[in-house]
């Protein structure tokens, strides 16, 4: 009997499976899709160059903030250590005097014992828990000689003052320990942020580093353009002020009329400020090229608030150590009225500062890996400028 089965054509399905040719193609497609799927997350996980730049900038800013906290903790620790040393010296001196007073009382007690006096009251006094406890229960003072009374009074005074100073020294030691802890924490934070920034930069390829340098150059060019624009505005304002003053003088109004007609003239510095500012700027210019080192105040290296403090110290003006305090050490003036010598502060948390030199430029110590240099105050964008302060 003839078979009713049909022969299977090449390429047809067998039990739901394609023939080897089609199966191979399908498996290849699946493998390629799988590779693409696996590769996609890796590509997505890698940050863009712009993201790396932003992250590095943020880390440097965070390091700058931690540096100012470190500066503050270091200053506080130094003052507290000096205070503790002074107190400990005082306690030592008072303890010595207390021992001398105790020895004198002991002499009286020994004399009473040897001569068989009515009662060894001085010895009993020395054995009491506190002088006042003893006097509350006896009439010792009524039975003492004049010299004994003086000795007891001196002993009580010395003991009381020594106890107070010991307590004060103990409290100061506790505060010093806290300050040292804050200093250690701030230092560790700075080091960690800088290490994170270096790690990010180390992962960039040579091409990416070149592109990053090109981006930075564009930012500098824009910052220079903004500085030139500010310089033009300030020059125009100065010209207007001079014209107003000249007109006022011609009309017989005097300089007071010029001052009232110009909104900016009220913030113009006097000649004494200009003299001090010249000295501060001369010092700052002499530091150009020295490396930024966080926590440094010179003379070989500086951080941002370190160089502003040193510059104005050269002009005879004492500024606080940190940006947080320097921003309050003077008169705030509008950016348009900034004069050479003024301090320009940056960021909402006031963690950077530079010395204004005019024409939209400043001298500052930017960040780790850089050097003290002249740069536009718009180096990190106009929005980064916090305020301008005239320190003297």
Coordinates of C-alpha atoms in Angstrom, one line a residue, residues 237-384:
X237 CA 30.6 105.5 36.0
X238 CA 33.8 107.2 37.0
X239 CA 33.6 109.5 34.0
X240 CA 30.0 110.4 34.9
X241 CA 31.1 111.1 38.5
X242 CA 33.9 113.4 37.4
X243 CA 31.6 115.3 35.0
X244 CA 29.0 115.7 37.8
X245 CA 31.6 117.0 40.2
X246 CA 33.0 119.4 37.6
X247 CA 29.4 120.7 36.8
X248 CA 28.7 121.1 40.5
X249 CA 31.9 123.1 41.1
X250 CA 31.1 125.3 38.1
X251 CA 27.6 126.0 39.5
X252 CA 29.1 126.6 43.0
X253 CA 27.4 123.6 44.5
X254 CA 30.6 122.1 45.8
X255 CA 31.5 118.5 46.1
X256 CA 28.5 117.7 48.4
X257 CA 26.1 118.2 45.5
X258 CA 28.1 115.9 43.4
X259 CA 27.9 113.3 46.1
X260 CA 24.2 113.6 46.4
X261 CA 23.6 113.3 42.7
X262 CA 25.7 110.2 42.2
X263 CA 24.5 107.0 43.7
X264 CA 27.9 105.4 43.5
X265 CA 30.0 108.2 45.0
X266 CA 28.8 107.4 48.5
X267 CA 30.8 104.2 48.3
X268 CA 34.0 105.7 46.9
X269 CA 36.9 105.0 49.3
X270 CA 39.0 107.8 50.7
X271 CA 42.7 108.4 50.0
X272 CA 43.8 106.5 53.2
X273 CA 42.1 103.4 51.9
X274 CA 43.8 103.7 48.6
X275 CA 47.2 103.9 50.3
X276 CA 46.5 100.7 52.3
X277 CA 45.0 98.9 49.3
X278 CA 48.2 99.7 47.3
X279 CA 50.2 98.0 50.0
X280 CA 47.9 95.0 50.1
X281 CA 48.0 94.6 46.3
X282 CA 51.7 95.0 46.1
X283 CA 52.0 92.1 48.6
X284 CA 49.5 90.0 46.7
X285 CA 51.2 90.5 43.4
X286 CA 54.5 89.4 44.9
X287 CA 52.9 86.0 45.8
X288 CA 51.8 85.2 42.3
X289 CA 53.1 81.8 41.2
X290 CA 53.2 80.3 44.7
X291 CA 51.2 77.1 45.1
X292 CA 47.8 76.7 46.6
X293 CA 48.0 74.6 49.7
X294 CA 44.8 74.2 51.8
X295 CA 45.2 75.6 55.3
X296 CA 48.4 77.5 54.3
X297 CA 49.0 81.2 55.3
X298 CA 52.4 81.7 53.7
X299 CA 55.0 82.6 53.1
X300 CA 55.7 79.7 50.7
X301 CA 52.1 78.8 49.9
X302 CA 48.5 79.9 50.5
X303 CA 44.9 79.0 50.4
X304 CA 42.3 81.6 49.4
X305 CA 41.6 83.3 52.7
X306 CA 45.2 82.8 53.7
X307 CA 46.5 85.2 51.0
X308 CA 43.8 87.8 51.6
X309 CA 44.6 87.8 55.3
X310 CA 48.4 88.1 54.6
X311 CA 47.9 90.8 51.9
X312 CA 45.9 93.1 54.2
X313 CA 48.2 92.3 57.1
X314 CA 51.0 93.8 55.0
X315 CA 48.9 97.0 54.8
X316 CA 48.5 97.1 58.6
X317 CA 45.0 95.7 58.7
X318 CA 44.2 92.5 60.7
X319 CA 41.6 90.3 59.0
X320 CA 40.1 87.1 60.5
X321 CA 41.4 83.8 59.3
X322 CA 38.3 82.3 57.5
X323 CA 36.1 83.5 54.6
X324 CA 33.1 83.2 56.9
X325 CA 34.6 85.9 59.2
X326 CA 36.4 88.0 56.6
X327 CA 33.1 88.7 54.8
X328 CA 31.9 90.5 57.9
X329 CA 35.1 92.4 58.4
X330 CA 34.3 95.5 56.5
X331 CA 31.7 97.4 54.5
X332 CA 29.7 95.7 51.7
X333 CA 29.7 97.6 48.5
X334 CA 28.0 97.0 45.1
X335 CA 30.0 95.1 42.5
X336 CA 29.8 98.0 40.1
X337 CA 31.6 100.1 42.8
X338 CA 34.4 97.6 43.5
X339 CA 37.8 99.3 44.0
X340 CA 41.3 97.8 44.0
X341 CA 41.9 96.2 47.4
X342 CA 38.3 95.1 48.0
X343 CA 37.6 91.5 48.8
X344 CA 35.4 89.6 46.4
X345 CA 33.6 86.6 47.9
X346 CA 32.1 83.6 46.1
X347 CA 29.3 81.1 46.4
X348 CA 26.3 81.0 48.7
X349 CA 28.3 79.4 51.5
X350 CA 31.0 82.1 51.2
X351 CA 33.8 79.5 50.7
X352 CA 36.2 81.5 48.4
X353 CA 37.7 85.0 48.3
X354 CA 40.1 87.0 46.2
X355 CA 41.6 90.5 46.2
X356 CA 40.1 92.8 43.6
X357 CA 42.7 94.6 41.5
X358 CA 40.4 96.5 39.1
X359 CA 39.1 96.0 35.6
X360 CA 37.0 93.0 36.7
X361 CA 40.2 91.1 37.8
X362 CA 41.5 89.7 41.1
X363 CA 44.4 87.9 42.6
X364 CA 43.4 84.7 44.4
X365 CA 44.6 81.2 45.2
X366 CA 42.0 79.1 43.3
X367 CA 42.2 75.5 44.3
X368 CA 44.6 72.5 44.8
X369 CA 46.9 71.9 41.9
X370 CA 46.9 75.6 40.9
X371 CA 49.0 78.7 41.8
X372 CA 48.3 82.2 43.1
X373 CA 47.3 84.1 40.0
X374 CA 45.4 87.0 38.4
X375 CA 42.0 86.0 37.1
X376 CA 38.7 87.4 36.2
X377 CA 36.2 87.6 39.0
X378 CA 33.8 85.8 36.7
X379 CA 36.1 82.7 36.6
X380 CA 33.2 80.5 37.7
X381 CA 30.4 82.4 36.3
X382 CA 28.6 85.6 37.3
X383 CA 26.2 83.7 39.6
X384 CA 29.1 82.5 41.7

